[in-house]
Tab-separated table of C-alpha atoms in Angstrom:
chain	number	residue	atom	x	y	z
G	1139	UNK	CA	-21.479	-16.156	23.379
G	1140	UNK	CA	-22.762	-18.246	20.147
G	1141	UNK	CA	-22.745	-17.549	16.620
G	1142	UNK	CA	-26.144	-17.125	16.250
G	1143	UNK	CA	-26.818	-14.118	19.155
G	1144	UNK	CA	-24.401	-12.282	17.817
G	1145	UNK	CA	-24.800	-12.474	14.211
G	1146	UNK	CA	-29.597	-12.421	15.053
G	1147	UNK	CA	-31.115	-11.643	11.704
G	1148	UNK	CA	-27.808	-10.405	9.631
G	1149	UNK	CA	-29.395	-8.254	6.970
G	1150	UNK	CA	-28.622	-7.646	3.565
G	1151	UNK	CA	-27.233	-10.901	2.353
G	1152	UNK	CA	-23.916	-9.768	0.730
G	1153	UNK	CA	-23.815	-13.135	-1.573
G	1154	UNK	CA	-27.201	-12.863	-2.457
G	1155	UNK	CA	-27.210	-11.970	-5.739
G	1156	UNK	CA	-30.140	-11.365	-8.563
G	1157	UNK	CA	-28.482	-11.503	-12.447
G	1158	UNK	CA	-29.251	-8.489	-14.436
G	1159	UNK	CA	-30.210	-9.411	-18.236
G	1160	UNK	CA	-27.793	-6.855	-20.228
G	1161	UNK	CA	-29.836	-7.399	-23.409
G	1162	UNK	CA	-32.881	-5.573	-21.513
G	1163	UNK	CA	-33.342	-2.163	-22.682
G	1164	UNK	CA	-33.266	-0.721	-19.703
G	1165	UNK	CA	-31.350	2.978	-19.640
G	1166	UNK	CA	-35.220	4.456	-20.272
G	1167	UNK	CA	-35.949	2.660	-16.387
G	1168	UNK	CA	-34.808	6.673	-15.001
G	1169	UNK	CA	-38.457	8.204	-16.877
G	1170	UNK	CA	-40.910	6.002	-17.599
G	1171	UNK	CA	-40.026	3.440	-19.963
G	1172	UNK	CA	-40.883	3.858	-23.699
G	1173	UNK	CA	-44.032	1.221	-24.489
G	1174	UNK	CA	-41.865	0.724	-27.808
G	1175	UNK	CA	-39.040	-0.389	-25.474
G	1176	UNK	CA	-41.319	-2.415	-23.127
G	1177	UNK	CA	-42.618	-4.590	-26.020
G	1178	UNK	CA	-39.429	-5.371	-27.317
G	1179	UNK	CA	-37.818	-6.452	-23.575
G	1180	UNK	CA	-41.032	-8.002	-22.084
G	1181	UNK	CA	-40.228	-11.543	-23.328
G	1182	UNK	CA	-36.437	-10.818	-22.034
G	1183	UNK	CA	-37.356	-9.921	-18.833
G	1184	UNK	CA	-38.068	-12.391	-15.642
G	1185	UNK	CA	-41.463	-13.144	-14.222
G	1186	UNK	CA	-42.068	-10.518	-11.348
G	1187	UNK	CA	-40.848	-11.196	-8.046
G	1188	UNK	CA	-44.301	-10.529	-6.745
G	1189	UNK	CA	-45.660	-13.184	-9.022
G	1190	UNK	CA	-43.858	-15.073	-7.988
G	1191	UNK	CA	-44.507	-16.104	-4.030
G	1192	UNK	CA	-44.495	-19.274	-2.428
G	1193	UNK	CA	-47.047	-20.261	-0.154
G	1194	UNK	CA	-46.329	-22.438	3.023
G	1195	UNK	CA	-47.934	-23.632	5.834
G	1196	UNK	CA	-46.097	-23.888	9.340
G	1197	UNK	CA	-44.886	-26.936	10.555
G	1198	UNK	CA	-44.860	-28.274	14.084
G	1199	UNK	CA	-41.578	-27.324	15.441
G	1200	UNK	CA	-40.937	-25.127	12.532
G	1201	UNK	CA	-39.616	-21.301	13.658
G	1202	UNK	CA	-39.743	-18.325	11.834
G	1203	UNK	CA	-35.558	-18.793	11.837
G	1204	UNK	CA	-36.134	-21.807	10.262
G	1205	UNK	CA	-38.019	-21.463	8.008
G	1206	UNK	CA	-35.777	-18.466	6.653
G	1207	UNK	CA	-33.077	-20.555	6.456
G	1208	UNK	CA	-34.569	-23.468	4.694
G	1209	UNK	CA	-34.860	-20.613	1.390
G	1210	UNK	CA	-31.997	-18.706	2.118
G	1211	UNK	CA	-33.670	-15.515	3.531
G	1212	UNK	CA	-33.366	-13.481	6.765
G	1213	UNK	CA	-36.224	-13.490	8.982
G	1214	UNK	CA	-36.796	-10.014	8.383
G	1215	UNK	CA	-38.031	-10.581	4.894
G	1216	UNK	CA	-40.838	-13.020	6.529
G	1217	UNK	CA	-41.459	-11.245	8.703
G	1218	UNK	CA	-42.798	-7.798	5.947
G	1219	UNK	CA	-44.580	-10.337	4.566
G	1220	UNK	CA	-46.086	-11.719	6.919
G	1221	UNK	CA	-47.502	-9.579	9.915
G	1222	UNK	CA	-49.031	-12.889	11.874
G	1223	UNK	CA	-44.854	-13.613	12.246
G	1224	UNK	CA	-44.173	-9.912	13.212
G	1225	UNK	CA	-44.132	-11.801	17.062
G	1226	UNK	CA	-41.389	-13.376	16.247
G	1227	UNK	CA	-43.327	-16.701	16.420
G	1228	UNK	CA	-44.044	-19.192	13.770
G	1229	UNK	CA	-47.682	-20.960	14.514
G	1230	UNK	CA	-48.219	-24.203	13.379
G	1231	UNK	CA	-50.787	-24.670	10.787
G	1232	UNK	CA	-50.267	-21.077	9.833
G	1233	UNK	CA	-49.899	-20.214	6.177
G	1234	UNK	CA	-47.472	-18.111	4.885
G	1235	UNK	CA	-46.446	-15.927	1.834
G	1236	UNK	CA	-42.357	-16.415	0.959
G	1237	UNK	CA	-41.173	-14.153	-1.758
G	1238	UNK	CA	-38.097	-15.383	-4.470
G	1239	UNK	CA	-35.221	-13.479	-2.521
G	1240	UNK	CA	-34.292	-10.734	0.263
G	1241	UNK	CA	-36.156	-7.556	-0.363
G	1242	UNK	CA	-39.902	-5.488	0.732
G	1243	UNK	CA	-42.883	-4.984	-1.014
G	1244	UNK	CA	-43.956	-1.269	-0.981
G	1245	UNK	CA	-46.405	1.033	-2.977
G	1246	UNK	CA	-45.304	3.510	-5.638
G	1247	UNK	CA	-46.254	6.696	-4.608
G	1248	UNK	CA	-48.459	8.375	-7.983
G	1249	UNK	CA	-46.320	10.722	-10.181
G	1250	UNK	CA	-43.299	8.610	-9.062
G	1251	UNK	CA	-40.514	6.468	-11.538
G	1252	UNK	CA	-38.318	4.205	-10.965
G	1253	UNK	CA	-35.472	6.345	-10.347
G	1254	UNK	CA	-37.429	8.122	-7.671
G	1255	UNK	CA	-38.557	4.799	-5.918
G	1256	UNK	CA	-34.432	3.432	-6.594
G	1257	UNK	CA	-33.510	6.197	-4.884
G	1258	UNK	CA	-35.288	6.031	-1.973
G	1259	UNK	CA	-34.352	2.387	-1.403
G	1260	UNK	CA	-31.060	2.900	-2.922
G	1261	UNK	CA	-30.823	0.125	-5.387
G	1262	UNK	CA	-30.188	0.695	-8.806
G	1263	UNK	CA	-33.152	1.816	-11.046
G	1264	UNK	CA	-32.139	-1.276	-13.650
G	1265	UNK	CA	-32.402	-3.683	-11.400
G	1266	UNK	CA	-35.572	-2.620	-9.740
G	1267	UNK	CA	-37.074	-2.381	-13.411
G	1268	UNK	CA	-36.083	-5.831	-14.378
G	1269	UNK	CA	-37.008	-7.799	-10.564
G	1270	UNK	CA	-40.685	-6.057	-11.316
G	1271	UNK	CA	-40.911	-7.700	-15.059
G	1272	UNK	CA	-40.303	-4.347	-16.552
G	1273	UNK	CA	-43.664	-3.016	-15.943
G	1274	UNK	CA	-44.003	0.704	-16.997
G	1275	UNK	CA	-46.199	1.903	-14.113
G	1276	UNK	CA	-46.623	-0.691	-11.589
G	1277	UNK	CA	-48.567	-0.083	-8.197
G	1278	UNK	CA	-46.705	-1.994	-6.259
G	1279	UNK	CA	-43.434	-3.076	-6.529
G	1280	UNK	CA	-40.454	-5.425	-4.812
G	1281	UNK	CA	-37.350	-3.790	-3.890
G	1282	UNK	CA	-34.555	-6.277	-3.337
G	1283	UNK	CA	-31.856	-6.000	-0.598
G	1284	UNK	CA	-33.820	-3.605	1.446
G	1285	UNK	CA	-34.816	-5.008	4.940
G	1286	UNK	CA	-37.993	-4.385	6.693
G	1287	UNK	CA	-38.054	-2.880	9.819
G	1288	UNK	CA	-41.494	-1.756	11.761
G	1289	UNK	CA	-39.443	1.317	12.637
G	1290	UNK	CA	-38.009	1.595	8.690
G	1291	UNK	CA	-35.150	0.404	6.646
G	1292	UNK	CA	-32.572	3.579	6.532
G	1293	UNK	CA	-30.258	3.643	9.440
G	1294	UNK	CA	-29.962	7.109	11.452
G	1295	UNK	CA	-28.109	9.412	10.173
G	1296	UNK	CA	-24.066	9.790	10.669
G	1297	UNK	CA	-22.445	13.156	11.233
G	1298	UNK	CA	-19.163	14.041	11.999
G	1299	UNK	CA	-20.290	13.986	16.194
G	1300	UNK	CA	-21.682	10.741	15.853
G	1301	UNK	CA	-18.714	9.661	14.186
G	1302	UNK	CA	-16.750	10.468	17.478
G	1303	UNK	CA	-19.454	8.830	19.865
G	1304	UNK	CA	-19.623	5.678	17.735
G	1305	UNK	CA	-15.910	5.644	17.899
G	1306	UNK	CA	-15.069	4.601	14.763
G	1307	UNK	CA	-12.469	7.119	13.948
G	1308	UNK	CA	-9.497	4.667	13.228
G	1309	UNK	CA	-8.296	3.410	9.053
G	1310	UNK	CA	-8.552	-0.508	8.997
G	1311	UNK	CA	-5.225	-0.382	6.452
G	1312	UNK	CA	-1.802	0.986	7.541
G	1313	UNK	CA	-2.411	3.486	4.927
G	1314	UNK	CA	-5.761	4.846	2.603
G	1315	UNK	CA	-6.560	2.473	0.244
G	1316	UNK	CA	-8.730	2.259	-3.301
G	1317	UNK	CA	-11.741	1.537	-3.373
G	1318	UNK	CA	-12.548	-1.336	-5.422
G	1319	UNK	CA	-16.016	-2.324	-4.852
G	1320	UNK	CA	-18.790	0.117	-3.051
G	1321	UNK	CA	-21.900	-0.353	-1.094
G	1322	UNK	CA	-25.108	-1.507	-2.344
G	1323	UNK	CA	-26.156	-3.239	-5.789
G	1324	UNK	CA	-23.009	-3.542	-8.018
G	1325	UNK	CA	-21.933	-5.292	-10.922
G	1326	UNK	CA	-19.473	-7.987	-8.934
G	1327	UNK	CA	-15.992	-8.597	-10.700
G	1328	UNK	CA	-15.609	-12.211	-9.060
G	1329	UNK	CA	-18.652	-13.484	-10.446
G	1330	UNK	CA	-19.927	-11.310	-13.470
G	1331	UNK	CA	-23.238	-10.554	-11.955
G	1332	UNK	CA	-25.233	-7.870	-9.995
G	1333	UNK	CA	-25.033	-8.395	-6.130
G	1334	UNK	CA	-26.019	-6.576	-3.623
G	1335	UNK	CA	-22.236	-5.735	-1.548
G	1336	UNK	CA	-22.784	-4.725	2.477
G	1337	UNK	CA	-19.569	-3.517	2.816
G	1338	UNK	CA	-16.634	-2.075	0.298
G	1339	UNK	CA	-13.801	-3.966	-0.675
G	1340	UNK	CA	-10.531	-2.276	0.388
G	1341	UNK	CA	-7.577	-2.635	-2.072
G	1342	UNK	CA	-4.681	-4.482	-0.228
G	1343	UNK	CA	-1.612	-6.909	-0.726
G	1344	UNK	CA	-2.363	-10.044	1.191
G	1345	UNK	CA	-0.523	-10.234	4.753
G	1346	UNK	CA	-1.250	-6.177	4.882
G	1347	UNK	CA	-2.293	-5.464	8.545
G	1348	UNK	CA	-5.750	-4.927	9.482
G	1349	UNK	CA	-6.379	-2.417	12.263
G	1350	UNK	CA	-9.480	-2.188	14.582
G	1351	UNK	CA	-11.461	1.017	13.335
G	1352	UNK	CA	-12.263	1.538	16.887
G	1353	UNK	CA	-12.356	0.744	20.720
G	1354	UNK	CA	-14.645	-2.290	21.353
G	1355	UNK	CA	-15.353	-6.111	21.876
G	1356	UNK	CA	-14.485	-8.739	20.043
G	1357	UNK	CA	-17.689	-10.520	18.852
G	1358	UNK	CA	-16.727	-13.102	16.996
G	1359	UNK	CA	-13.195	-14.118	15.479
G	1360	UNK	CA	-13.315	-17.414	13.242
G	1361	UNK	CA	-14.569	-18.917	9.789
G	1362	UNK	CA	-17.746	-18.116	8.385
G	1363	UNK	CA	-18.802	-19.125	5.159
G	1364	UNK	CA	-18.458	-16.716	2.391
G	1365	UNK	CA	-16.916	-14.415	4.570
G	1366	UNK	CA	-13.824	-16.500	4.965
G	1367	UNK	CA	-12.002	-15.852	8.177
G	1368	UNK	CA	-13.635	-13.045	9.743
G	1369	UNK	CA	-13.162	-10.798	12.911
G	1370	UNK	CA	-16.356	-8.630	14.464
G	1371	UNK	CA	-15.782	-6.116	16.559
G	1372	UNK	CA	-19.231	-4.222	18.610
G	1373	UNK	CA	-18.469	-1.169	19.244
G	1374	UNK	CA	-20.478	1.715	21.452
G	1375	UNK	CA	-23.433	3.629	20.462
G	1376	UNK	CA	-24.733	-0.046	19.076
G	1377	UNK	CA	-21.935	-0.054	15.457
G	1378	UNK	CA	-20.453	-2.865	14.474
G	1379	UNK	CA	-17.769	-3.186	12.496
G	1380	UNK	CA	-16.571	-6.264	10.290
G	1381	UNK	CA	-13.238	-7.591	8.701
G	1382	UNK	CA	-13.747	-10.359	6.515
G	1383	UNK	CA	-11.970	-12.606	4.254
G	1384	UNK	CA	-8.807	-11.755	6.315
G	1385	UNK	CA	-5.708	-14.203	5.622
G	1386	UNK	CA	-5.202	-14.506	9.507
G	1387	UNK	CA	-6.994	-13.674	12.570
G	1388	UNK	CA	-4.734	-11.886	15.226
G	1389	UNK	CA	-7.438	-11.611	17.893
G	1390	UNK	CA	-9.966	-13.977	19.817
G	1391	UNK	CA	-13.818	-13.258	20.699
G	1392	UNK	CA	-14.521	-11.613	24.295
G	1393	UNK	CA	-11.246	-9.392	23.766
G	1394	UNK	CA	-11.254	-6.016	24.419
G	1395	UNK	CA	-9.474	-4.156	21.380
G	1396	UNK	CA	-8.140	-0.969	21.348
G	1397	UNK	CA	-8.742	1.772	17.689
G	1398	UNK	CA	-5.478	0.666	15.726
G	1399	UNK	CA	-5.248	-2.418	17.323
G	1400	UNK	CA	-3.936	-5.844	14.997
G	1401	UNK	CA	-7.164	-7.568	14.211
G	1402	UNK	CA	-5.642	-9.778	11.195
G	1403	UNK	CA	-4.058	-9.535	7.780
G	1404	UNK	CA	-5.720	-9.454	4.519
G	1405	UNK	CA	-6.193	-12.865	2.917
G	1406	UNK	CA	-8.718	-14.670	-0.010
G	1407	UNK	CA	-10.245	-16.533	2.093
G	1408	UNK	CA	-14.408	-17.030	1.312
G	1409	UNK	CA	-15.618	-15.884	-1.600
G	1410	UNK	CA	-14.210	-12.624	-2.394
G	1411	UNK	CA	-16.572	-9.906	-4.706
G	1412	UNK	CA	-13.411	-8.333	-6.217
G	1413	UNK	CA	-10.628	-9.854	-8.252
G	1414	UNK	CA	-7.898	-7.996	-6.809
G	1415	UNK	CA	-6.906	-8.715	-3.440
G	1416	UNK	CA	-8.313	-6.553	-0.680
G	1417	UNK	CA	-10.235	-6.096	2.723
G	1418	UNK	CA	-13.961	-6.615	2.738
G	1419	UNK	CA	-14.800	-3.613	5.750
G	1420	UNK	CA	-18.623	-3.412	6.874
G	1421	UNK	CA	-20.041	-1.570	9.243
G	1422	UNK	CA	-23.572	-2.468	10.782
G	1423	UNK	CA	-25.972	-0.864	13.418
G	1424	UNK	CA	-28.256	-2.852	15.868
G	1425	UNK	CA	-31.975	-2.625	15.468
G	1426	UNK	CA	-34.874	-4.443	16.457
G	1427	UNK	CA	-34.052	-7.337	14.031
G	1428	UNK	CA	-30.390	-7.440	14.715
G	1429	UNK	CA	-26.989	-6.099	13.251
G	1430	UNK	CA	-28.268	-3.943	9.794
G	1431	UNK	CA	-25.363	-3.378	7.261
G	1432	UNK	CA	-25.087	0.368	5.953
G	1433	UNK	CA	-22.960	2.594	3.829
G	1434	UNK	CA	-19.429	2.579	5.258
G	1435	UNK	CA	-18.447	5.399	3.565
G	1436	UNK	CA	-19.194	8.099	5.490
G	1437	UNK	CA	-17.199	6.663	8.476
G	1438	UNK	CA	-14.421	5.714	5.989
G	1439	UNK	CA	-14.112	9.912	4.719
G	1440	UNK	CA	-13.809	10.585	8.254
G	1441	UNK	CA	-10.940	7.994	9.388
G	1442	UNK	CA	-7.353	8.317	10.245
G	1443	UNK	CA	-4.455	6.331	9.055
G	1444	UNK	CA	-2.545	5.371	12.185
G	1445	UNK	CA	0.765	6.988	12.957
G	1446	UNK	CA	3.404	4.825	12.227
C-alpha cells in the first residue's frame, strides 16, 4: 500500500506553525479588547489572514492535491474555501481562493468573544486575536489548525467504552511518562514559536522501548520528513495511532501487531517540538478527508503500563 493512501489528506499540519508577536497586548483577547489597547497593538499586529487570500486559476493537469501541496496546505483547507472543489476535482480554468495557512473561515456568532469562539475551535484566544489583525469585533474570522469537514471539525466523542472498542488500552512507554508538550497550539521549546502540536511529546531516554497502544496493522513503518522515523499503526473502530521520531523501527508495514508489542525505540530523529528527548504519540480518526489528528489525552488517562 503507498504512502499517499494511507497518509489521504493528513490534517492538522504539526510543523505548521504561525509566530505569535509577544509585544501584542493581547491578555484583554478573553473580553473584548480595550480600543485603548487596540490602538496601541494595531501597527504590531499582522495583516489578517482573510486579507490576505491568493487567487488562482486551475491549471490543466493541476489536482486539488496538487495544488495543496504546491503552498503547503492539506486539501481540506481548499476544499472550505472553495465549494466548486468540494468533488474532490480541480477544473481547469477554474479560479480559486487560497488562504495564508491551514485553518476555516467561520462567522462569529453576536454576543460572542474570542475566548468563546477559541474555545469552540480550541486554539488559543491570543493567537486567534493576532491571525485576525486584532480586530475587536470582527464578523468573520479565520481559525488556524482547524480542518473543515462537511460533517464538522470535532471528532466523536471518547468514553471509557469506546476506549475498549477502539482498542487502544495499551502505554506506548514501559512505564508513565511526563508530559512535555500537549495537544493543540503551544508555545514549541525546539523552535521558540507557537505551533500547532497533533500529538504530545512523551518524556523518554533515547533507546526506551516503544509499545503498540493496541491490536492492529501496521500502516506504514519508515522515514517521513519531520516526523523522523515513524511507525503507524490502524487500529479498529477507524483510530490510528502514530510513533514518530523513534530512534529505530522494530516493525515493518502489513504486520499484524499485538497491544504491547515492540514497535521501536525513542530516537531524535525529524524535527523534534521538545528539547528533551521523548516520544511524539498521536492518535487520529478516519473521516471523509482522511486520518484527522485529535487530543490523545483522553486515551492516554485511560492506558496501562505493561506488566513487566
Amino acid at each position: 500500500m503507498s504512502f499517499s493512501r494511507w497518509f489521504a489528506l493528513p490534517t492538522l499540519l504539526w510543523l505548521t506553525w504561525y509566530p505569535l508577536n509577544s509585544s501584542a497586548a493581547t491578555p484583554e483577547v478573553s473580553s473584548g479588547i480595550r480600543p485603548g489597547a487596540i490602538a496601541q497593538t494595531s501597527s504590531l499586529c499582522p495583516k489578517p489572514a482573510l486579507e490576505r487570500l491568493t487567487r488562482y486559476k486551475v491549471k490543466s493537469g493541476e489536482t486539488l492535491e496538487s495544488i495543496a501541496q504546491k503552498y503547503n496546505l492539506i486539501p481540506a483547507t481548499l476544499m472550505g474555501f472553495n465549494p466548486s472543489l468540494r468533488s474532490g476535482k480541480a477544473t481547469p480554468g477554474a479560479e480559486i481562493v487560497i488562504p495564508p495557512y491551514n485553518g476555516v473561515q467561520v462567522s462569529v456568532p453576536a454576543g460572542q468573544t474570542w475566548r468563546d469562539v477559541a474555545a469552540t475551535y480550541k486554539v488559543r484566544a491570543d493567537v486567534l486575536f493576532e491571525v485576525n489583525g486584532c480586530s475587536a469585533k470582527p464578523a468573520t474570522v479565520f481559525v488556524p489548525g482547524v480542518n473543515w469537514s462537511p460533517v464538522g471539525s470535532a471528532p466523536p466523542s471518547i468514553s471509557p467504552k469506546d476506549r475498549d472498542n477502539y482498542g487502544l488500552t495499551g502505554y506506548p512507554l514501559p512505564t508513565t511518562a511526563t508530559v512535555l508538550l500537549g495537544y493543540g497550539w503551544r508555545l514549541q521549546p525546539a523552535i521558540a514559536q507557537v505551533a500547532f502540536h497533533s500529538g504530545i511529546d512523551l518524556a523518554a531516554p533515547v533507546g526506551t522501548n516503544v509499545l503498540a497502544a493496541g491490536d492492529g496493522v501496521v500502516a506504514f513503518a519508515d522515514q517521513q520528513g519531520s516526523y523522523g522515523s515513524l511507525v503507524v499503526i490502524n487500529h479498529a473502530g477507524g483510530r490510528q495511532s502514530r510513533y514518530a521520531q523513534l530512534g529505530s523501527i522494530k516493525v515493518k508495514a502489513g504486520q499484524t501487531v499485538k497491544k504491547g508489542a515492540l514497535v521501536g525505540t525513542v530516537g531524535t530523529t525529524g524535527t523534534p517540538s521538545s528539547k528533551a528527548t521523548h516520544l511524539h504519540f498521536e492518535v487520529r480518526y478516519n473521516s471523509n478527508l482522511g486520518w484527522v489528528a485529535e487530543d490523545p489525552e483522553p486515551y492516554i488517562q485511560g492506558m496501562k503500563v505493561a506488566k513487566q
